[in-house]
XYZ file of C-alpha atoms in Angstrom:
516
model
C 108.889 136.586 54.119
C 111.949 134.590 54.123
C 115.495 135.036 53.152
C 117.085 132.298 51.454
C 120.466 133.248 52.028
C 123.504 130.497 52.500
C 125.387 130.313 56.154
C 128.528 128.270 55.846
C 127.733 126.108 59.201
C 131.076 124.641 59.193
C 132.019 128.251 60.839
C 129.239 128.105 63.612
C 128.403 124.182 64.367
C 127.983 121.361 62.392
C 123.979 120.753 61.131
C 123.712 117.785 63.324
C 124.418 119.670 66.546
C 121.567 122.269 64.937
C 119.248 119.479 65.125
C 119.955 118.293 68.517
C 119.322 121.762 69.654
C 116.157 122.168 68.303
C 114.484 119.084 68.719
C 113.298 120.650 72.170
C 114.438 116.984 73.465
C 115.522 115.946 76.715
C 119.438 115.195 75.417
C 119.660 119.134 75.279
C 118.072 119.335 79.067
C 120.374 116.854 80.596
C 123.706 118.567 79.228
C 122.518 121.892 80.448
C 122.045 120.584 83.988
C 122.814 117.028 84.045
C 119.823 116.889 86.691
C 117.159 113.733 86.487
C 114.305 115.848 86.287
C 113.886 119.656 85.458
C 115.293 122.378 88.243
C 112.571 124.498 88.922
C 113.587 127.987 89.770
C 112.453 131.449 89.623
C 113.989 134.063 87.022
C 113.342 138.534 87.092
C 114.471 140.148 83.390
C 114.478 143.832 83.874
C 111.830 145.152 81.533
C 111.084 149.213 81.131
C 107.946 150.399 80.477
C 105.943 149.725 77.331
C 103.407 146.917 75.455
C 106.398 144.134 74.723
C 106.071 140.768 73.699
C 106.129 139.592 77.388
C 104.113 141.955 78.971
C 101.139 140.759 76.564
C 101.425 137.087 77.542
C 98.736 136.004 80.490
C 100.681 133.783 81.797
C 104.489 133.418 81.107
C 105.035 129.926 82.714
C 103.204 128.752 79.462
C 104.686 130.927 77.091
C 105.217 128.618 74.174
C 109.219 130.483 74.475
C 109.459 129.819 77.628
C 108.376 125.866 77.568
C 111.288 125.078 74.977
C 113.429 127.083 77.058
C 112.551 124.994 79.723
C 112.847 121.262 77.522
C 116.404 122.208 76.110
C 118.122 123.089 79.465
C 116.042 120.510 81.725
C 114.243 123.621 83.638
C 110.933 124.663 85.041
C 111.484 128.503 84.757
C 109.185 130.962 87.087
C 109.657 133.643 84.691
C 108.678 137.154 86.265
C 109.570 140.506 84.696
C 110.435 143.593 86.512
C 110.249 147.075 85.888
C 113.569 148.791 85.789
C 111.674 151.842 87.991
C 110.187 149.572 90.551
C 113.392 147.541 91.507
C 113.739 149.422 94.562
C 109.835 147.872 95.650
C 111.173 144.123 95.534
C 113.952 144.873 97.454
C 111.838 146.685 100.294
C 109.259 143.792 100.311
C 112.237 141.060 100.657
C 110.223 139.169 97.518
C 113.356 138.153 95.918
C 113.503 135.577 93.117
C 115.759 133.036 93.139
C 117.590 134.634 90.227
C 117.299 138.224 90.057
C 118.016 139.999 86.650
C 118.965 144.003 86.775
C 120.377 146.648 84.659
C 122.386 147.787 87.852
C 126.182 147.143 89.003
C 126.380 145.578 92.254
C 127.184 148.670 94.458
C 124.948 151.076 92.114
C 122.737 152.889 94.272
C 119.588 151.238 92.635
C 120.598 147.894 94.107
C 119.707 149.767 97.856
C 122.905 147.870 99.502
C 121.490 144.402 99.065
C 125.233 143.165 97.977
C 126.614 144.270 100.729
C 123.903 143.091 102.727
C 124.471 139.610 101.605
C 121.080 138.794 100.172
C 122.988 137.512 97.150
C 125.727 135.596 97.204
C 129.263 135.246 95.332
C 129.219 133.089 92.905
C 133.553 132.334 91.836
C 133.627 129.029 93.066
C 130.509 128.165 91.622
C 131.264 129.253 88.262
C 134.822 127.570 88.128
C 133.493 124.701 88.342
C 129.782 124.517 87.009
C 129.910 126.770 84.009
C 133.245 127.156 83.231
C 132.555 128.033 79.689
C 130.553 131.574 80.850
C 133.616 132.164 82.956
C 136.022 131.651 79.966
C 133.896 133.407 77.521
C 133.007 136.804 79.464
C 136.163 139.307 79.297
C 137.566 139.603 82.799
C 136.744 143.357 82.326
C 133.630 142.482 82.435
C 134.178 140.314 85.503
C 135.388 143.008 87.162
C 132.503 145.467 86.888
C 130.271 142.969 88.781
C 132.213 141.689 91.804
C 132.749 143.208 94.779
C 135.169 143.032 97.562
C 137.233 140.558 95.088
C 134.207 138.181 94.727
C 132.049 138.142 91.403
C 128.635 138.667 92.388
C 126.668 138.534 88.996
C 126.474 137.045 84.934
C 126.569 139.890 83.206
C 125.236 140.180 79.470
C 128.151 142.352 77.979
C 129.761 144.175 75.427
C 132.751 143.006 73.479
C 132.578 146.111 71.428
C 131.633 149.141 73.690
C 132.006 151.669 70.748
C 128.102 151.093 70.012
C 127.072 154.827 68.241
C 128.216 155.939 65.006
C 127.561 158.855 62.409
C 125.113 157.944 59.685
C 125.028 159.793 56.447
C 122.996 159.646 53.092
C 125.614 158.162 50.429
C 123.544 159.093 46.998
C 123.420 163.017 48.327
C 127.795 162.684 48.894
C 127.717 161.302 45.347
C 125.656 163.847 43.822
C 127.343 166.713 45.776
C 130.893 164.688 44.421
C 132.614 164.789 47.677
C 134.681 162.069 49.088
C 133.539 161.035 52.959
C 134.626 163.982 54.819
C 137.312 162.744 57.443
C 137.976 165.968 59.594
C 135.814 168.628 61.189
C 136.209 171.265 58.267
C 135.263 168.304 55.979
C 131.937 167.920 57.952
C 130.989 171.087 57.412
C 132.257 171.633 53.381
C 129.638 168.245 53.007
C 126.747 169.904 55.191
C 127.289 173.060 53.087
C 126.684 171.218 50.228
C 124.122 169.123 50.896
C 122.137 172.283 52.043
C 122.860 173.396 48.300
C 121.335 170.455 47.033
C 118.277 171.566 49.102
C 118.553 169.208 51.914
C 116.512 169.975 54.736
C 118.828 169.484 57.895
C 122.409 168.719 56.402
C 122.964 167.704 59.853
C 120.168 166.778 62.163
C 120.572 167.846 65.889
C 118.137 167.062 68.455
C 117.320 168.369 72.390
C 120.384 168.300 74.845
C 122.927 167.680 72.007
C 122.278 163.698 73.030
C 122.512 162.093 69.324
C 123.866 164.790 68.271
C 127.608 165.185 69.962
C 129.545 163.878 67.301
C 131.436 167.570 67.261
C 132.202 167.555 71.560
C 133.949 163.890 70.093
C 136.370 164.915 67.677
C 137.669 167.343 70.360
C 137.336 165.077 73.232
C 135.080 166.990 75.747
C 132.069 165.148 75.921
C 129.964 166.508 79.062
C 128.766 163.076 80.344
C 128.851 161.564 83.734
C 131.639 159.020 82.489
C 133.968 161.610 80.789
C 135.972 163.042 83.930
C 139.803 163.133 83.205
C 142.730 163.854 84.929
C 143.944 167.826 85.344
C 147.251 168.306 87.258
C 146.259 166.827 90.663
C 142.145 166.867 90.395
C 139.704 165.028 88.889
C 137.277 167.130 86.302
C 135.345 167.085 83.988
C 136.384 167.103 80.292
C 134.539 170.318 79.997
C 136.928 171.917 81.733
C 138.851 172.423 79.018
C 138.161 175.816 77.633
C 139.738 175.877 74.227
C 138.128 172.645 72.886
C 134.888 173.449 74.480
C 134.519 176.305 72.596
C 135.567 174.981 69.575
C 133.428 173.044 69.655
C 130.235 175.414 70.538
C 132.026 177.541 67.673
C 131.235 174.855 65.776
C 127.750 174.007 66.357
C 127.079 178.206 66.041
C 128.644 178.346 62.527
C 126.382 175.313 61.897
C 123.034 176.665 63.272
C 124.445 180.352 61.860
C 124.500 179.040 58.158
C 121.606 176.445 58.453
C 122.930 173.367 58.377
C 121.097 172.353 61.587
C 117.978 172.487 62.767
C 117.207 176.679 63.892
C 114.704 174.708 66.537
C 116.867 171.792 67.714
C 117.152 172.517 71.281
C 113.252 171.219 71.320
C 113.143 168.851 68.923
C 112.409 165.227 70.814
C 113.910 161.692 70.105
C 110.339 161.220 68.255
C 110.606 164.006 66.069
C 114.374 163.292 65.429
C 113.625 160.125 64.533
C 110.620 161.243 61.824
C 113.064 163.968 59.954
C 115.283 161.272 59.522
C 113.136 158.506 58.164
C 111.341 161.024 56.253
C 114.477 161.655 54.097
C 115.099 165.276 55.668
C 118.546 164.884 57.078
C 121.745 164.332 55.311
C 123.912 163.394 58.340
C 123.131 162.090 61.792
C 124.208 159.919 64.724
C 122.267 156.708 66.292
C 123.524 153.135 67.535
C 124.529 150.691 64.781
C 123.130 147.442 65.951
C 119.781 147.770 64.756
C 120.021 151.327 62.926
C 121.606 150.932 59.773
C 119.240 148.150 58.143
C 116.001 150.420 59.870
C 117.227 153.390 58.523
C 117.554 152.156 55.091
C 114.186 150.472 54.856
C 112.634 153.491 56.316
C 114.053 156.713 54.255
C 113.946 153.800 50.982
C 110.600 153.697 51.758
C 109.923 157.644 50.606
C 113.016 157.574 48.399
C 113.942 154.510 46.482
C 117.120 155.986 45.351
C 118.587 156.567 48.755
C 121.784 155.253 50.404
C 122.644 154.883 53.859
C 125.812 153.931 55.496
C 128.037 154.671 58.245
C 131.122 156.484 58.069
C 133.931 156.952 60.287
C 133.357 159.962 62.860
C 135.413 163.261 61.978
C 138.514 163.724 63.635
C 139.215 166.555 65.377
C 142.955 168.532 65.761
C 144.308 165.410 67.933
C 143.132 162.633 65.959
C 140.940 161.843 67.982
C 136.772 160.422 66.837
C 133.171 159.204 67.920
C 131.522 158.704 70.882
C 131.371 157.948 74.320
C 132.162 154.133 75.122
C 129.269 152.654 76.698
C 129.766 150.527 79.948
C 130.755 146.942 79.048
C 127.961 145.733 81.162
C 124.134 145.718 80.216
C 122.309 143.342 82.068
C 123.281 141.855 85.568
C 121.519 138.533 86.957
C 121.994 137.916 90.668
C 121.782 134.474 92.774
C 119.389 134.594 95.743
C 120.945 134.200 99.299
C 118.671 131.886 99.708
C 119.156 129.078 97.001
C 120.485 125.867 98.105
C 123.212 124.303 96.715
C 121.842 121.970 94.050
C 119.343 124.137 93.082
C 122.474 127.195 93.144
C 124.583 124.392 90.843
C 121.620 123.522 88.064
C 121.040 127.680 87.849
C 125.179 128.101 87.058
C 124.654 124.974 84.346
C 121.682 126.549 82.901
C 123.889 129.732 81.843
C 126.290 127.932 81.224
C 124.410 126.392 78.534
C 123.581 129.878 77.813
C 127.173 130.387 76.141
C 127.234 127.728 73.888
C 126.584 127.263 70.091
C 123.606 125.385 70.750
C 122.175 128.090 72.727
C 123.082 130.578 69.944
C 121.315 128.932 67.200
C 118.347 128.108 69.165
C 118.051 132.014 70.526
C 118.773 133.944 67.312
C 116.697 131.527 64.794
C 114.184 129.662 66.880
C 113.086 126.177 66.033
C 114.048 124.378 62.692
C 111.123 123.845 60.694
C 108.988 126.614 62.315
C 111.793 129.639 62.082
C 114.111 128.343 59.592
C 115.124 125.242 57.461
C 117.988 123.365 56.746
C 119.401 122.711 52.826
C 122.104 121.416 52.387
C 124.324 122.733 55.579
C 122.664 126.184 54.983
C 120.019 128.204 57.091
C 117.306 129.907 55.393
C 115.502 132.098 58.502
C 111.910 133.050 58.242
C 112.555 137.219 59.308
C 110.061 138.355 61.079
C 107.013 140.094 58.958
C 105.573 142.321 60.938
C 105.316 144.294 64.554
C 104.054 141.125 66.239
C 107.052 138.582 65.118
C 109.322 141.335 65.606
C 108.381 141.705 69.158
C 108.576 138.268 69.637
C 111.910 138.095 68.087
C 113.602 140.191 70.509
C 111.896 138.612 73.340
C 113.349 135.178 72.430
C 116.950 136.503 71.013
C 117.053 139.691 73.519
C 115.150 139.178 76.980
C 115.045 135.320 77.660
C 118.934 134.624 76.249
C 121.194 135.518 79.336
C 124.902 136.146 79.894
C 124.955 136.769 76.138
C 127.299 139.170 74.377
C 124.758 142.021 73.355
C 127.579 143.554 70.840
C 124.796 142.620 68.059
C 123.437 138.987 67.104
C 125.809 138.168 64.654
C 123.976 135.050 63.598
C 120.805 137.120 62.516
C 122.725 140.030 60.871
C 124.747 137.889 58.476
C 121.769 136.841 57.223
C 121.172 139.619 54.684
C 123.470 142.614 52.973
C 121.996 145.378 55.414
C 123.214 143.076 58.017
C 126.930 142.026 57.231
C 127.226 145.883 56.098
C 126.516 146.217 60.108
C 129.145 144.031 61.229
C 131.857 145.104 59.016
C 130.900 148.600 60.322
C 131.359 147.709 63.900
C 134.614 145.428 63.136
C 135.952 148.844 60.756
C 134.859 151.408 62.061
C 133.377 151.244 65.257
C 136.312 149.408 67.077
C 138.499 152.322 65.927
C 136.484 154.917 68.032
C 135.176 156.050 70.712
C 136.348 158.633 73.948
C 137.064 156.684 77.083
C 137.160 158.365 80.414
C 137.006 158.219 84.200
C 134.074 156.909 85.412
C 132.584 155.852 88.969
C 130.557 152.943 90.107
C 128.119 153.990 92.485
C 127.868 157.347 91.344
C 129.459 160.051 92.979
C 127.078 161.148 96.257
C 127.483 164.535 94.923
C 125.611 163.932 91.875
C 122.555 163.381 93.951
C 122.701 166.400 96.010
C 122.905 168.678 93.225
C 120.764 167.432 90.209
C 121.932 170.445 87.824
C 125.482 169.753 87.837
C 124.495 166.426 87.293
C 124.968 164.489 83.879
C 123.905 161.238 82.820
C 125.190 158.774 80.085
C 124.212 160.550 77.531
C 123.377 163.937 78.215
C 125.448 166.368 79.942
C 124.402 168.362 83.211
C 121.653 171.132 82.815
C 123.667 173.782 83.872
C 126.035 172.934 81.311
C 123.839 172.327 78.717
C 121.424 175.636 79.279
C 124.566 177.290 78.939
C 125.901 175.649 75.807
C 122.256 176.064 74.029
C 122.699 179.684 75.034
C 125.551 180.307 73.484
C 125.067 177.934 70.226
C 121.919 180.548 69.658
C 123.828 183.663 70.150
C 122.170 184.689 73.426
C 125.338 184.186 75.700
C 129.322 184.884 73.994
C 131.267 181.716 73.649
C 134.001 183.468 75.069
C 132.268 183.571 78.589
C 132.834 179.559 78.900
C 135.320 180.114 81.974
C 132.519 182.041 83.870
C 130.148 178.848 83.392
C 133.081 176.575 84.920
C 133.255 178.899 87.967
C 129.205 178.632 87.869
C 129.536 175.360 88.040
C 132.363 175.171 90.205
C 130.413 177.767 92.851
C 126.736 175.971 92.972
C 128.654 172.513 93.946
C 130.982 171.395 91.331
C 133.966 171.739 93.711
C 132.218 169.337 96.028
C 131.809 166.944 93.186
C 135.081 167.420 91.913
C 136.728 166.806 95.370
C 134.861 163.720 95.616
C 135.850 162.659 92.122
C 139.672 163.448 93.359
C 139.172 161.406 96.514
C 137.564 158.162 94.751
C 139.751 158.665 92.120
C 143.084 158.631 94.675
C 141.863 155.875 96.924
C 140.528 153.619 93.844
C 137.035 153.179 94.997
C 135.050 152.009 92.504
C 136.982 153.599 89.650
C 136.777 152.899 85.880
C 139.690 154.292 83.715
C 138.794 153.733 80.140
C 137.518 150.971 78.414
């Protein structure tokens, strides 16, 4: 299955630099670490738990990835990966890898202290002067969320855009129904009503926990998630607090469920089943991450309806103007240098990602190797896209896992390929970038959230406390009105503690985040 589509190279690199990375030749290997021989260190990606690419290779020092990983940047890679759940075990057992790659911030509980403990070391000087294009090409933002006491402790893979989510809908229903894209709240709803005329299944589809399915809590701004506090008078809250938008917001989700234009069982409908009503051409409206959605969704609900359109939309707006989703941390993968490595082996490591940020790399990660993942004609790339499950999987493990201190926005190289793709970008560059709810946040958690797990939300759902409650009242069995009792609930069974320490952190600027 290929896609003969043109790429103007003269907006990338020029065709001969293409060549020179893929050759798998030792010119690459020397400019990555300008070392005689290759640099043989070892390397941890964070993995969670499934049947990836990776985790079906015997022996990942020969993975055929891997080798050409190791030719172009002059490298003999120990590649190890590591489930996210059992980080804490390689930390107890002191079997450390000389480069160890997380999904944690460095004074995030899950890292157990080992920052502070100095069994990694800073890495500023380093990076000044052996990969000074990383350092130049990673937003100091992003900087900032890995270093510690002043001192920048890991290469992050990052966001540039952290407005990732977005609110799908089914075009060729809005045509037939011969309504504009609805822009405010009371649009949203005139659309869902008719799209439940036209005999639409879920107009909009919900799902468990409201997580997917919050694009109402954005237009008023009270999202209930752990990195949505705000500041009220002289205290930190959350942005639940605010009674009038939270319930107009659970009015709003009632009037929905009360007329049908939601699911009557979606407080138990799972990401699985979510995922099946919408691929089975059941839901009119819905929300999901961009990156990879838009082009997935299309294929799938095309698949049962040929005449189907998908697209994203901007998010309605609620009374303040205000749209979309919560901002996701700018940081999504962290790689940390071992205590332990020396200083040549410490300078070939910061060349290696170094190497990581430049064209070269790009090309090499996102299409493979000329003449066995794409071609060259005339100046243009025409990419063999993966066929089926297998190349998919092995896709992501070259382009997703193995390329480090990347910008994991999207793989722009990959989605201008086709029409589904560029319709991506232009949706994150549009759209995207124009939304999103920022709020306080706090790097390690707050100690509070661990001592009481109801009151405590994550990045994507809100507490259970506050949710139970919400469900409650979306159904009818509790009055919207009663939302002040739930804050005092809250409040009484350890929220004040919480919000204290919130106020405290928040005062003293320990480990605070304000906005993205």
């Amino acid at each position: 299955m290929k896609k003969t589509i043109g790429l103007v190279m003269a907006s990338i690199l020029t065709v001969g630099s293409i060549a020179g990375c893929a050759d798998g030749g030792n010119k690459q290997g020397d400019k990555a670490n300008g070392a005689a021989g290759p640099t043989k260190f070892s390397i941890a990606f964070p993995i969670t738990t499934g049947d990836g690419y990776g985790q079906r290779q015997a022996d990942l020092s020969k993975e055929k990835w891997v080798q050409r990983l190791n030719k172009l940047t002059n490298t003999e890679l120990d590649v190890r990966l590591i489930q996210r759940e059992k980080m804490g075990v390689v930390f107890a057992g002191n079997d450390i890898p000389d480069v160890m790659g997380t999904t944690f911030l460095p004074t995030g509980k899950d890292m157990g202290g080992s920052v502070e403990a100095g069994i990694f070391q800073p890495l500023d000087e380093v990076l000044k002067q052996y990969a000074p294009n990383l350092l130049k090409k990673v937003p100091k933002e992003v900087w900032d969320t890995v270093s510690y006491n002043g001192h920048i402790y890991a290469i992050p893979d990052y966001l540039t855009n952290p407005s990732r989510r977005g609110t799908f809908i089914r075009t060729d229903l809005l045509e037939k129904a011969g309504l504009p894209v609805p822009q405010t709240v009371d649009d949203f709803l005139n659309v869902m009503r008719a799209f439940k005329k036209l005999g639409v299944e879920n107009p909009y589809q919900m799902r468990e926990n409201f997580k997917y399915a919050d694009v109402i809590f954005g237009a008023y701004d009270v999202l209930p998630y752990k990195d949505q506090f705000e500041k009220k008078g002289d205290q930190i809250v959350p942005k639940f607090f605010d009674v009038e938008n939270t319930q107009k917001v659970l009015q709003t989700y009632k009037t929905m469920y009360d007329e049908g234009l939601i699911p009557k069982d979606f407080a138990i409908i799972s990401s699985t089943d979510y995922s099946k009503m919408i691929n089975a051409g059941k839901s009119g409206m819905w929300s999901a991450n961009v990156g990879g959605g838009l082009q997935a969704f299309r294929t799938n609900i095309q698949a049962v309806n040929p005449n189907a359109k998908v697209d994203v939309i901007a998010s309605p707006k609620g009374p303040e103007g205000k749209n979309g989703y919560a901002l996701y941390s700018p940081t999504v993968r962290t790689f940390y240098i071992n205590k332990k490595v020396d200083k040549d082996k410490l300078v070939a490591i910061m060349k290696y990602f170094d190497w990581m940020a430049t064209d070269e790399a790009a090309i090499f990660f996102s299409y493979g190797i000329e003449g066995e993942n794409y071609t060259i004609d005339n100046g243009k790339i025409n990419y063999k896209i993966p066929a089926n499950k297998e190349e998919k999987d092995e896709e992501s493990w070259r382009s997703g896992t193995l390329w480090a201190g990347q910008d994991a926005t999207y793989n722009k190289l990959q989605l201008q390929l086709n029409q589904d793709g560029q319709d991506t970008l232009k949706a994150f560059d549009t759209i995207l970038s124009k939304e999103g709810l920022p709020g306080i946040s706090f790097t390690p958690d707050l100690n509070a959230f661990a001592k009481y797990p109801d009151l405590t939300p994550t990045s994507d759902t809100g507490a259970k406390l506050i949710v139970d409650h919400m469900v409650k009242m979306v159904y009818g069995k509790e009055p919207i009105s009663d939302w002040p009792k739930v804050i005092e609930e809250y409040k009484s069974k350890g929220g004040n503690e919480i919000i204290k320490e919130a106020t405290d952190r928040y005062n003293k600027k320990e480990g605070v985040t304000i906005g993205r």
